[in-house]
JSON list of C-alpha atoms in Angstrom, two decimals:
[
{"chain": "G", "resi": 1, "resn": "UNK", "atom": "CA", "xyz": [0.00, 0.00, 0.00]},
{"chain": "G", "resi": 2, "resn": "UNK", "atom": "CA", "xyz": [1.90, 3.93, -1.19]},
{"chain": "G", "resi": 3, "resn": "UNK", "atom": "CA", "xyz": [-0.68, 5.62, 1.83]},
{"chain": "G", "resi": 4, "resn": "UNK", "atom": "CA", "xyz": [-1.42, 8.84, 0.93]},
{"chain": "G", "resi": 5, "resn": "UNK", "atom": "CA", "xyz": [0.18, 10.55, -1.90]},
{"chain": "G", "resi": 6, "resn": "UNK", "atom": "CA", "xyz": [0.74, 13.97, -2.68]},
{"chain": "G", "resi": 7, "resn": "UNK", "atom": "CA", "xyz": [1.52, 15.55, -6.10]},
{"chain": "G", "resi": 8, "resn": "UNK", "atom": "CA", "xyz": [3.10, 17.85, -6.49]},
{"chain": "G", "resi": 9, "resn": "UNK", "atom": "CA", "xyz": [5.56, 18.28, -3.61]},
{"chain": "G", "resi": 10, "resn": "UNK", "atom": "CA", "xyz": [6.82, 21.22, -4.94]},
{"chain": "G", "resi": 11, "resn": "UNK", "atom": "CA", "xyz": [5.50, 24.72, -6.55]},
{"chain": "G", "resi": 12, "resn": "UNK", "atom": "CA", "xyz": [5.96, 28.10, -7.42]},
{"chain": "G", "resi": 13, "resn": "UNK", "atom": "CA", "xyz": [2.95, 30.07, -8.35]},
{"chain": "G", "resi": 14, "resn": "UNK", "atom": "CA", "xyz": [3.22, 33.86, -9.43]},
{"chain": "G", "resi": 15, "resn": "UNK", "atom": "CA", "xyz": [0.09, 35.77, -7.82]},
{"chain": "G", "resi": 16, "resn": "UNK", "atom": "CA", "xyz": [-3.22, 35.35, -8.99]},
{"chain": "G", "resi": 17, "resn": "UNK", "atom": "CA", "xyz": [-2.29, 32.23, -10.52]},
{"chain": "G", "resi": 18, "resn": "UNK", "atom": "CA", "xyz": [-4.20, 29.17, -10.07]},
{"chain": "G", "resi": 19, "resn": "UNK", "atom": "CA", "xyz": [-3.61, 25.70, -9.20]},
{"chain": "G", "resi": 20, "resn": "UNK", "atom": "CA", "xyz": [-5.19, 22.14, -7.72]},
{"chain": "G", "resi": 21, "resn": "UNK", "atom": "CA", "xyz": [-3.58, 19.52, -5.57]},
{"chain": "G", "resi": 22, "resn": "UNK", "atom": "CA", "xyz": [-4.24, 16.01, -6.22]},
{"chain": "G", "resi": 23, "resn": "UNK", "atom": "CA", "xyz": [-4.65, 13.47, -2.88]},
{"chain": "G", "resi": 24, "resn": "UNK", "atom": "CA", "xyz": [-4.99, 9.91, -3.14]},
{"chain": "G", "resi": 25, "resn": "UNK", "atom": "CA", "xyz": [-5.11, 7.17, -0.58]},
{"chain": "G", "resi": 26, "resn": "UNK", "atom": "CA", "xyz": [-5.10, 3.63, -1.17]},
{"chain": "G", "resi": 27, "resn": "UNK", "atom": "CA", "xyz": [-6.79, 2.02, 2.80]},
{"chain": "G", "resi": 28, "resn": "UNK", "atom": "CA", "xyz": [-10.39, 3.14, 1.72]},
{"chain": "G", "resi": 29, "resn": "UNK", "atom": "CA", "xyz": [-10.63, 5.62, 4.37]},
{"chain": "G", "resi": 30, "resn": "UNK", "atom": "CA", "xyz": [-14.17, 7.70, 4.64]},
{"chain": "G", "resi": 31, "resn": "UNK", "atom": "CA", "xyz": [-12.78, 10.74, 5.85]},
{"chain": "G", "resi": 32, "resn": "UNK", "atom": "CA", "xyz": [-10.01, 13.08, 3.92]},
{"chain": "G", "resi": 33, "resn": "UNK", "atom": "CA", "xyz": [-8.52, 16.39, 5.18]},
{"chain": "G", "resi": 34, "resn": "UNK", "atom": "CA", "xyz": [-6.60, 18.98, 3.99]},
{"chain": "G", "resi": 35, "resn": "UNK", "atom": "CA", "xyz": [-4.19, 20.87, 6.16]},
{"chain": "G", "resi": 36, "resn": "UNK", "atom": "CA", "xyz": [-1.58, 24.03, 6.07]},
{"chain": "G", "resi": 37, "resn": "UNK", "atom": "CA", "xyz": [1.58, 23.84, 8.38]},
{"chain": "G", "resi": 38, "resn": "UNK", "atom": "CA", "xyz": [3.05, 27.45, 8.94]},
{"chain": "G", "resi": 39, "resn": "UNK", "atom": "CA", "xyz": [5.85, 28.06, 11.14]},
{"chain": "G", "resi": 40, "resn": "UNK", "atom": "CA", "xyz": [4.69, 28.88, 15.05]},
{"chain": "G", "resi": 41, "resn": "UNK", "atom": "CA", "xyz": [1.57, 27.45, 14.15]},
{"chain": "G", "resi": 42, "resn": "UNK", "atom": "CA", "xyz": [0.59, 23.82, 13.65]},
{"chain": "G", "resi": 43, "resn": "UNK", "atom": "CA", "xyz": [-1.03, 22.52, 11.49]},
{"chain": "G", "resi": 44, "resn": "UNK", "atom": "CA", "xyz": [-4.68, 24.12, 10.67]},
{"chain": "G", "resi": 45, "resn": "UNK", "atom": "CA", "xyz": [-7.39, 22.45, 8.77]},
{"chain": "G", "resi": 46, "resn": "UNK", "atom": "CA", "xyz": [-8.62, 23.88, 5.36]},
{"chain": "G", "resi": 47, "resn": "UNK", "atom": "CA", "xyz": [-11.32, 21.52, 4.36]},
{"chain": "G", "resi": 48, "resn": "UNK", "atom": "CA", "xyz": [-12.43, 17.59, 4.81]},
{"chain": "G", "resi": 49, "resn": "UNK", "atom": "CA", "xyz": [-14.89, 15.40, 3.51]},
{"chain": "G", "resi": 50, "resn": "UNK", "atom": "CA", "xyz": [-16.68, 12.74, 5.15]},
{"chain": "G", "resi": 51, "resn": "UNK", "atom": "CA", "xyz": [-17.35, 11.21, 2.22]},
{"chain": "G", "resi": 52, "resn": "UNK", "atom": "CA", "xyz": [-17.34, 10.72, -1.32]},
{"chain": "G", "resi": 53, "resn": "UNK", "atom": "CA", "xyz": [-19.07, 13.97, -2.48]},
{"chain": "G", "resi": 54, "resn": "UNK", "atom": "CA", "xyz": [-19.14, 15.65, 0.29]},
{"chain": "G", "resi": 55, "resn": "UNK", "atom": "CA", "xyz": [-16.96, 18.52, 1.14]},
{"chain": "G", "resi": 56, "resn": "UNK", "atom": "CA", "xyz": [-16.95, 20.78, 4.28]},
{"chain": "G", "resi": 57, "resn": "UNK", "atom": "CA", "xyz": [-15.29, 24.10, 5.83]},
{"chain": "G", "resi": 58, "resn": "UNK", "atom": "CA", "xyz": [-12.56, 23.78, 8.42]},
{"chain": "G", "resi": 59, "resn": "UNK", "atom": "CA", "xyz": [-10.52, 26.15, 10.11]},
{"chain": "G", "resi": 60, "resn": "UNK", "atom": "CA", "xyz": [-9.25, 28.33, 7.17]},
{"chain": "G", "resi": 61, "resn": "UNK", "atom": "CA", "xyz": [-11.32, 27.77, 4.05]},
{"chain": "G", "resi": 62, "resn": "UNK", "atom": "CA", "xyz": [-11.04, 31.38, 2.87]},
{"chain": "G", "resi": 63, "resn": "UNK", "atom": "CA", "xyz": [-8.89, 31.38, -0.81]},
{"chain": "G", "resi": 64, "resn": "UNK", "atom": "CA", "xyz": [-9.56, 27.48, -1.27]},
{"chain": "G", "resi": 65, "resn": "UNK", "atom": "CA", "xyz": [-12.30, 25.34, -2.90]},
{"chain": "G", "resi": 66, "resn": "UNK", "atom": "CA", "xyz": [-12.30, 21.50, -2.85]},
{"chain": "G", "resi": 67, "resn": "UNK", "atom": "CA", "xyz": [-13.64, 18.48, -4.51]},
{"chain": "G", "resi": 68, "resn": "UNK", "atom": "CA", "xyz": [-13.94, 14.56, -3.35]},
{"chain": "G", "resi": 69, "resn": "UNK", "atom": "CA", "xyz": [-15.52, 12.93, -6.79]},
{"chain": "G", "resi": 70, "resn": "UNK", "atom": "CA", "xyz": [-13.99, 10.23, -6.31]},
{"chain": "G", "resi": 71, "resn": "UNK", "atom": "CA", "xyz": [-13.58, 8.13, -1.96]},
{"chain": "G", "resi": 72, "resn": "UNK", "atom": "CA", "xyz": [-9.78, 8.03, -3.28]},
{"chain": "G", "resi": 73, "resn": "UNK", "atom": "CA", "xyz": [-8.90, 10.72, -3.93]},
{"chain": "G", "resi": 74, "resn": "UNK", "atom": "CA", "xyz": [-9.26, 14.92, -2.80]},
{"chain": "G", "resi": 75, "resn": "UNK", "atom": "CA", "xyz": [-8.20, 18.07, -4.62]},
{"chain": "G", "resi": 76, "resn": "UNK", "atom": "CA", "xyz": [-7.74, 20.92, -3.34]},
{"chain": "G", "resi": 77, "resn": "UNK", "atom": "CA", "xyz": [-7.72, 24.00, -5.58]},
{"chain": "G", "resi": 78, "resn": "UNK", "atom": "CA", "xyz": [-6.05, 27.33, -5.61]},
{"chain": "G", "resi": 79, "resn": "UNK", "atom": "CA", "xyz": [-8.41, 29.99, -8.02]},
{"chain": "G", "resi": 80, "resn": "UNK", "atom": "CA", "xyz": [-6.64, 32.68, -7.29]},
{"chain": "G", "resi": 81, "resn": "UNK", "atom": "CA", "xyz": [-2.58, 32.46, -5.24]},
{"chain": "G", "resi": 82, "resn": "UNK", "atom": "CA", "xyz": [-1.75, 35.27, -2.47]},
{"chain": "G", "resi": 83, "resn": "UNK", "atom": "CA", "xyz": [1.23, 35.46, -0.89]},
{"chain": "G", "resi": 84, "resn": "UNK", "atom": "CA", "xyz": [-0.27, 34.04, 2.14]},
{"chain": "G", "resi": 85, "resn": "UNK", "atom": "CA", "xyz": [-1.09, 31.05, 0.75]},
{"chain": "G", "resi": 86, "resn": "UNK", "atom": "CA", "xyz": [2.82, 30.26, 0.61]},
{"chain": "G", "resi": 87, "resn": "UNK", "atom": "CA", "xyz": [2.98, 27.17, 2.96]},
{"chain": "G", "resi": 88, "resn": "UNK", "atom": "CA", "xyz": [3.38, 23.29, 3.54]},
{"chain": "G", "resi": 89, "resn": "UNK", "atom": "CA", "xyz": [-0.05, 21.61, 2.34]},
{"chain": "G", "resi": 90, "resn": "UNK", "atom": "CA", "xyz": [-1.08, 17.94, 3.79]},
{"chain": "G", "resi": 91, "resn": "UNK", "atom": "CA", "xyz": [-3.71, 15.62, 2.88]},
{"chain": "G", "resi": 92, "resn": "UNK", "atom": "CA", "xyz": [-5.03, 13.23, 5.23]},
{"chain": "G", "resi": 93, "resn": "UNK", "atom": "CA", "xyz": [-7.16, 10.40, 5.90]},
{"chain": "G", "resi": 94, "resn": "UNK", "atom": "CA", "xyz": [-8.76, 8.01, 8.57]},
{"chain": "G", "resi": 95, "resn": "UNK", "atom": "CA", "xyz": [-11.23, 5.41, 8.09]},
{"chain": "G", "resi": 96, "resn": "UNK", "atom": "CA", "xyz": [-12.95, 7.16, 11.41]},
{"chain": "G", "resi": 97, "resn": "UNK", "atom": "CA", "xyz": [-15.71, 4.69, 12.60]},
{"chain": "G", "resi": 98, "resn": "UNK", "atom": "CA", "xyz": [-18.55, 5.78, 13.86]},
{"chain": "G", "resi": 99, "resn": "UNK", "atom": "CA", "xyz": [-18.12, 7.41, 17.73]},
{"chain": "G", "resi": 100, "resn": "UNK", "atom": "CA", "xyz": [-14.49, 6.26, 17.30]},
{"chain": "G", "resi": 101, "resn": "UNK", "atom": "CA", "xyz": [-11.59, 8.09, 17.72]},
{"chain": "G", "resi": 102, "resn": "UNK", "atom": "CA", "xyz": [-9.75, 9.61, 14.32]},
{"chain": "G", "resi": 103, "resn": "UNK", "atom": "CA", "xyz": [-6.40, 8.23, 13.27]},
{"chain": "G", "resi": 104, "resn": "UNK", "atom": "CA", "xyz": [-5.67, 10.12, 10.54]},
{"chain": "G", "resi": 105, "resn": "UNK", "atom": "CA", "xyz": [-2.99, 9.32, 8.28]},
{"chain": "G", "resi": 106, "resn": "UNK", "atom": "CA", "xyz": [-0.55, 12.31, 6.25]},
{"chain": "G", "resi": 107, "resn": "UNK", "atom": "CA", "xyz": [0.78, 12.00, 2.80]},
{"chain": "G", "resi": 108, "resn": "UNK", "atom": "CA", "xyz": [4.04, 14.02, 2.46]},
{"chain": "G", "resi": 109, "resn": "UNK", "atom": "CA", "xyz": [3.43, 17.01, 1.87]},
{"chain": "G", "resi": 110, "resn": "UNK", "atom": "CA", "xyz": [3.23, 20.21, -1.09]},
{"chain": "G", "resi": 111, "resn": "UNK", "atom": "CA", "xyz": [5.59, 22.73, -0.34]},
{"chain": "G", "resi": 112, "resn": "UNK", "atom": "CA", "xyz": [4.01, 26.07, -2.33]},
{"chain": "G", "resi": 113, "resn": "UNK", "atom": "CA", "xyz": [5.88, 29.52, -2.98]},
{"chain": "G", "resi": 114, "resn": "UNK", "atom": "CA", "xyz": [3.32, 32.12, -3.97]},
{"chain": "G", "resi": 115, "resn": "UNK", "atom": "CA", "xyz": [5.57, 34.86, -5.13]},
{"chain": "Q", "resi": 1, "resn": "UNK", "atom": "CA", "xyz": [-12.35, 27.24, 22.45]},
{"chain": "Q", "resi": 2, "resn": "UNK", "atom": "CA", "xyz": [-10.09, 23.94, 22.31]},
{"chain": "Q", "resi": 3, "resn": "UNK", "atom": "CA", "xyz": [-6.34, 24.58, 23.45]},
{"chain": "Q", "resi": 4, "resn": "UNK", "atom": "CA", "xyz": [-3.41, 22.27, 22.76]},
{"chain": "Q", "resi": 5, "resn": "UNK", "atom": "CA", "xyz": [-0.07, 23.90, 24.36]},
{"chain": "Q", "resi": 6, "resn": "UNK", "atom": "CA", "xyz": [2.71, 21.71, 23.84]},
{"chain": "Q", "resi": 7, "resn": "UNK", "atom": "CA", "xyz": [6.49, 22.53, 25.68]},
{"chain": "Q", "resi": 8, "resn": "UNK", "atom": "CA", "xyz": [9.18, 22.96, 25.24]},
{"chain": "Q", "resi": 9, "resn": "UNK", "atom": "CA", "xyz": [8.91, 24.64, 21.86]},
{"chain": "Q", "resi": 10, "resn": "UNK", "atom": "CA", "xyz": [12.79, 22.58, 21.73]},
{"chain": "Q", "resi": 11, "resn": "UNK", "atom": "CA", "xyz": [14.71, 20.36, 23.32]},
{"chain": "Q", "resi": 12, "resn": "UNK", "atom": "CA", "xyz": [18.19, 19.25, 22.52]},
{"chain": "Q", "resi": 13, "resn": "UNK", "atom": "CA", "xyz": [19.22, 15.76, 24.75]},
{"chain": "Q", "resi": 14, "resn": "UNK", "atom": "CA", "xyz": [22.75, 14.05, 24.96]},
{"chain": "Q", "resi": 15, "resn": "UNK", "atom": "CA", "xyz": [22.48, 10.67, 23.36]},
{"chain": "Q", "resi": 16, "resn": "UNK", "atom": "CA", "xyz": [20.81, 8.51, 26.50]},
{"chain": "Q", "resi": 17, "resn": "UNK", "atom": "CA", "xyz": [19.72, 11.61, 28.79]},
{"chain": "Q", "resi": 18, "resn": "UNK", "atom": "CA", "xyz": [16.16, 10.55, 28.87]},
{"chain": "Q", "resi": 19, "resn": "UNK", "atom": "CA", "xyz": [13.38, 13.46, 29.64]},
{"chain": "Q", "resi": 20, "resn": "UNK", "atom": "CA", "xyz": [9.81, 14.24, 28.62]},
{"chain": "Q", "resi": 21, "resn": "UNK", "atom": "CA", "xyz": [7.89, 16.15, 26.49]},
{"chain": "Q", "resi": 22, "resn": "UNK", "atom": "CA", "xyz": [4.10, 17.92, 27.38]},
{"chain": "Q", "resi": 23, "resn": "UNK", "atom": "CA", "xyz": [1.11, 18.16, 25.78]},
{"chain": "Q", "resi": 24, "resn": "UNK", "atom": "CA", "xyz": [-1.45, 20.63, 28.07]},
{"chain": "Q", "resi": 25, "resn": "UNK", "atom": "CA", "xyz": [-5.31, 20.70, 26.57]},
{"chain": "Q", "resi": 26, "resn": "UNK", "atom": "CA", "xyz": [-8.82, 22.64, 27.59]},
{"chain": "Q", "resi": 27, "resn": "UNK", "atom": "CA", "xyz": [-11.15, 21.13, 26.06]},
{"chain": "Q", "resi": 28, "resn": "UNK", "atom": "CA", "xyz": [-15.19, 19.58, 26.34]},
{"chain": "Q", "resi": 29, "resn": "UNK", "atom": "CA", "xyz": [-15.44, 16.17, 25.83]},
{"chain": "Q", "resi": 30, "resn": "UNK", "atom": "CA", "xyz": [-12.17, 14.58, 25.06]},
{"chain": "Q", "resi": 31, "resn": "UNK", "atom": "CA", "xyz": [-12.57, 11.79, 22.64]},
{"chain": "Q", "resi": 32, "resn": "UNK", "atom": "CA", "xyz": [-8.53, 10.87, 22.39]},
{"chain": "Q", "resi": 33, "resn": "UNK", "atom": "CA", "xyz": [-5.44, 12.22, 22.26]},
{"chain": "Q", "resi": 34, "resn": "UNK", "atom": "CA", "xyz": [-2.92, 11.62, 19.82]},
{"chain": "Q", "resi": 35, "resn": "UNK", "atom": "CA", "xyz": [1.30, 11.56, 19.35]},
{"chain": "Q", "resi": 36, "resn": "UNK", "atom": "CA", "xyz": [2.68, 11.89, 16.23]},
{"chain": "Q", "resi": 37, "resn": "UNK", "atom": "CA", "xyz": [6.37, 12.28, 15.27]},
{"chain": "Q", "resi": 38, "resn": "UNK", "atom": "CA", "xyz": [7.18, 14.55, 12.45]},
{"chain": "Q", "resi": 39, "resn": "UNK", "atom": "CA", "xyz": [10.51, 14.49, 10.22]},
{"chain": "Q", "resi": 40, "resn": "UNK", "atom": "CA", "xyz": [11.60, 17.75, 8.38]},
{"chain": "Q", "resi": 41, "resn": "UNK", "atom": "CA", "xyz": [10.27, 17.32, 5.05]},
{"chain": "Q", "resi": 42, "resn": "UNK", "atom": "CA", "xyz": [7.72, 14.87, 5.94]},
{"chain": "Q", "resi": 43, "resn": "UNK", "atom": "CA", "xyz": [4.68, 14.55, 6.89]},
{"chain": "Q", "resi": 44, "resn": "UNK", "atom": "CA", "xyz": [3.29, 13.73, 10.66]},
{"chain": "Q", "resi": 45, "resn": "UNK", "atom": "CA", "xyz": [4.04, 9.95, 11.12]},
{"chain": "Q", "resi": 46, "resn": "UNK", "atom": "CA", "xyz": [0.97, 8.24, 13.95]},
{"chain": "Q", "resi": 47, "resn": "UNK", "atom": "CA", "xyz": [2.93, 6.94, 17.13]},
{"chain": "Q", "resi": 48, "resn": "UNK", "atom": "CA", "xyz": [-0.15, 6.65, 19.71]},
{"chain": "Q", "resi": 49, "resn": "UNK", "atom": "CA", "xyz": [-3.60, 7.15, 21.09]},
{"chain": "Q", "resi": 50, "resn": "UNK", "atom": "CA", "xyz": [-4.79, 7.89, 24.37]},
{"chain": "Q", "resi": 51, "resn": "UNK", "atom": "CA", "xyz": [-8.67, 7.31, 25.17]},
{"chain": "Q", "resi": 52, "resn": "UNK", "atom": "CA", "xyz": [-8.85, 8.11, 28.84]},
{"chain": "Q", "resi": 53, "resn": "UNK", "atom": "CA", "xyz": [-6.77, 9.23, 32.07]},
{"chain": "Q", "resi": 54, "resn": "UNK", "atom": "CA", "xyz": [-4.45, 7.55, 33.64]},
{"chain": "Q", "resi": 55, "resn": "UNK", "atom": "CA", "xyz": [-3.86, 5.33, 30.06]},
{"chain": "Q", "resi": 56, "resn": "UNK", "atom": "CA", "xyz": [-0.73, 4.66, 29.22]},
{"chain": "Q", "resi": 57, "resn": "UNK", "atom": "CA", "xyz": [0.78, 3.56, 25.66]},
{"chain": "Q", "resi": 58, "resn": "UNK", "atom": "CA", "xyz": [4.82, 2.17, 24.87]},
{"chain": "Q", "resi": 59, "resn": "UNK", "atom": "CA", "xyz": [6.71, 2.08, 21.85]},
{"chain": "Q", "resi": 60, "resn": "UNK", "atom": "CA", "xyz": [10.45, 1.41, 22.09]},
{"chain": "Q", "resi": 61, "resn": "UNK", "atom": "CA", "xyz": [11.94, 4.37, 23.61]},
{"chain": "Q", "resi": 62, "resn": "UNK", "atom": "CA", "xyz": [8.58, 5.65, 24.02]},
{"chain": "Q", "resi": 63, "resn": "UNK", "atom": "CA", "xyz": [6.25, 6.02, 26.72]},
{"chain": "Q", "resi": 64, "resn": "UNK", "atom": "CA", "xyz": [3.00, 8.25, 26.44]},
{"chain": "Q", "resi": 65, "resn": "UNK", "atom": "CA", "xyz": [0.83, 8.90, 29.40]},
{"chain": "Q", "resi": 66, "resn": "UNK", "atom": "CA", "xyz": [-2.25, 11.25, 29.87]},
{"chain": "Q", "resi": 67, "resn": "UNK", "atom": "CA", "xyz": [-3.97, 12.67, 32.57]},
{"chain": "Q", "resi": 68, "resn": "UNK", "atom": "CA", "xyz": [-7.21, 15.22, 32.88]},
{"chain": "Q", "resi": 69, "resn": "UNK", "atom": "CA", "xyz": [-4.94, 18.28, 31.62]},
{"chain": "Q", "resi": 70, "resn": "UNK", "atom": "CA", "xyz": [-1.74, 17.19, 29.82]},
{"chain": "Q", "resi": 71, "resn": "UNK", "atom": "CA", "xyz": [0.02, 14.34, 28.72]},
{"chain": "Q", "resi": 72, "resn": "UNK", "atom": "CA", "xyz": [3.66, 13.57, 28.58]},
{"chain": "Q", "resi": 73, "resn": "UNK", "atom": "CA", "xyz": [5.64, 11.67, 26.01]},
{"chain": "Q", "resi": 74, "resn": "UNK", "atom": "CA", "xyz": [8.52, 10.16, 28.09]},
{"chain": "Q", "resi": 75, "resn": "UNK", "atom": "CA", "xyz": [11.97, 9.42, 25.63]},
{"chain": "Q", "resi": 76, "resn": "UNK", "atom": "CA", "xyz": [14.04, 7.11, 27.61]},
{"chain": "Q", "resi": 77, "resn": "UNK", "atom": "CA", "xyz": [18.24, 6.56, 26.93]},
{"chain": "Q", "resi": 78, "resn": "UNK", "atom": "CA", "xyz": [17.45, 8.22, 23.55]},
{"chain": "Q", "resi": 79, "resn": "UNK", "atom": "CA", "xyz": [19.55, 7.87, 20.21]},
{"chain": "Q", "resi": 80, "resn": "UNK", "atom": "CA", "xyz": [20.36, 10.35, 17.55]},
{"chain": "Q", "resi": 81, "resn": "UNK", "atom": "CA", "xyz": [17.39, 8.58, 15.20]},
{"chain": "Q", "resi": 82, "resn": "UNK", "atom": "CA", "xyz": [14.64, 9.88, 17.81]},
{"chain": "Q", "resi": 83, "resn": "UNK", "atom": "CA", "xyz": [15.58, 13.63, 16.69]},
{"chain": "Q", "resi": 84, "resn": "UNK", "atom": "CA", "xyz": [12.32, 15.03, 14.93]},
{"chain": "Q", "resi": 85, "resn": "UNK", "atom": "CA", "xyz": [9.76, 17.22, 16.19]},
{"chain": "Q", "resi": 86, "resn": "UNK", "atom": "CA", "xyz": [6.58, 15.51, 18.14]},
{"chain": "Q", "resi": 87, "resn": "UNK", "atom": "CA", "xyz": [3.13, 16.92, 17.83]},
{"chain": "Q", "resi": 88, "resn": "UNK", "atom": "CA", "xyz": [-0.17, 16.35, 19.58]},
{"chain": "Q", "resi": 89, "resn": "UNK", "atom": "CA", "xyz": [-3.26, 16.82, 19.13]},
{"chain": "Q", "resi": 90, "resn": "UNK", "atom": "CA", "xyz": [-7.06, 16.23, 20.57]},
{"chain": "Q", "resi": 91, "resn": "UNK", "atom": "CA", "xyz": [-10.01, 15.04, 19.16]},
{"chain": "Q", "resi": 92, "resn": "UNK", "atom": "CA", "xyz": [-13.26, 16.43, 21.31]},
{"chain": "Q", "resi": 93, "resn": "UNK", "atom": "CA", "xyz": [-16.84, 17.15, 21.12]},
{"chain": "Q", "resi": 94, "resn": "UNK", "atom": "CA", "xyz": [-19.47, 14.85, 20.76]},
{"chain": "Q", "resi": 95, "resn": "UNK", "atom": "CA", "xyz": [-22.11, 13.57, 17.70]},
{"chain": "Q", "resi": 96, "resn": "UNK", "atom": "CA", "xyz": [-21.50, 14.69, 14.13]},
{"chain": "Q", "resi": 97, "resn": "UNK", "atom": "CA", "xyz": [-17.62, 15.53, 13.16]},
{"chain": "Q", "resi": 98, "resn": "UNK", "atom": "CA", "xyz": [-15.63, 16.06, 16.08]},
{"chain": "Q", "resi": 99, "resn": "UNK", "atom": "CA", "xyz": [-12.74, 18.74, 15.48]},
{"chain": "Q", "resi": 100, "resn": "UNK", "atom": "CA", "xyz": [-9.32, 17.66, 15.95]},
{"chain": "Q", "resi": 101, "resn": "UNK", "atom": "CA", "xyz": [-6.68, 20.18, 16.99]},
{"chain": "Q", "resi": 102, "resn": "UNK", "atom": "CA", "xyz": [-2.81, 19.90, 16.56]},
{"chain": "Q", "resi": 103, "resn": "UNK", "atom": "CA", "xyz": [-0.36, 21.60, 18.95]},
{"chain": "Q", "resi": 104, "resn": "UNK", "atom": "CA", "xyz": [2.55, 23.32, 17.25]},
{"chain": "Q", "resi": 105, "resn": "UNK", "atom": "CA", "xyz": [4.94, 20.73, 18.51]},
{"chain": "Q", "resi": 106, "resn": "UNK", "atom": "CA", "xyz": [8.17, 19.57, 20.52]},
{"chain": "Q", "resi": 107, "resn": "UNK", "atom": "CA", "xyz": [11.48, 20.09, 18.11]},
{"chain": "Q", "resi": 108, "resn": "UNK", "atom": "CA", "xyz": [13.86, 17.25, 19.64]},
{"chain": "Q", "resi": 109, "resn": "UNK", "atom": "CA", "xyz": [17.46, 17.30, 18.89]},
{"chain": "Q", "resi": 110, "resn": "UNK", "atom": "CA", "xyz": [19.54, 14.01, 20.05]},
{"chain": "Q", "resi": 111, "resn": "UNK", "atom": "CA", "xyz": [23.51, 14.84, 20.31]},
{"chain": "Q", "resi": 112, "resn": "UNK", "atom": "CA", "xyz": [25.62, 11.95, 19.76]}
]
């Protein structure tokens, strides 16, 4: 089994460009997650789905739209780059059972420049 | 307003000088508690869940215990491969999606 997997892991955008990130995970998990790891301050959640598509607001949604068309995989797209958006991106997942507790398991990581 | 404080921010050991790391939470309705080890340019790596106080979890060199308020990861004689920074983070709340929030983390540096 690869896990998760992240692509890219690495990108420069100029401002106002646009991009997606691709997650996949291979262990069939229900739930998916998108992160942002800044320096100082752990890692923040942009958006998750609890299932194939679905899609829901986390911590910092503002600047990012996502989509889970397929239970495999979630993309996480970019319409329009600021500066602040420069950052380390992780995807998760957890299979999450019902009133269980939430394992959730990180690909490796995009590191994006927004220059 | 959950709260996950972890200290020291970093910690730099002599190979074998064992000492522990804490994780302090507020939070309604713990659910579990989680350890994960992080290597720079990776991403967050599961080590252990805690459910209630008073639980304690081992793995190798590791020892994770949890009380009401905090838990501690305890790193006993450690080596040089245990450097990386540790994060925790709690899962709370009850019914529907419970919100899990990460600490910023323990940097651990193990001298030789």
């Amino acid at each position: 089994n690869a896990g998760v997997t992240q692509t890219p892991k690495f990108r420069v955008l100029k401002t106002g460009q646009s991009m997606t990130l691709l997650c996949a995970q291979d262990m069939n998990h229900e739930y998916m997650y998108w992160y942002r790891q800044d320096p100082g301050m752990g890692l923040r959640l942009i958006h998750y789905s609890v299932g194939e598509g679905t899609t829901a607001k986390g911590e910092v949604p503002d600047g990012y739209n996502v989509s889970r068309l397929k239970k495999q995989n979630f993309l996480l797209g970019l319409e329009s780059a600021a500066p602040s958006q420069t950052s380390v991106y992780f995807c998760a997942s957890s299979s999450r059972p019902l009133e269980s507790t939430d394992t959730q398991y990180f690909g490796p990581g995009t590191r994006l420049t927004v220059l | 307003e959950d709260q996950v404080t972890q200290s020291p921010e970093a910690l730099r050991l002599q190979e074998g000088e064992s000492s522990s790391l804490n994780c302090s939470y507020t939070v309604s309705g713990l659910r579990g508690l989680f350890w994960y080890r992080q290597d720079p340019g990776k991403g967050p790596e599961f080590l252990f869940t805690l459910y209630s106080a008073g639980e304690e979890k081992e793995k190798e060199r590791l020892k994770a215990t949890l009380t009401k308020k905090e838990s501690f990861l305890h790193i006993t004689a450690p080596k040089p491969e245990d450097s990386a920074t540790y994060l925790c983070a709690v899962q709370a709340g009850s019914g529907g999606y419970q919100k899990v929030t990460f600490g910023t983390g323990t940097k651990l540096q193990v001298i030789p």
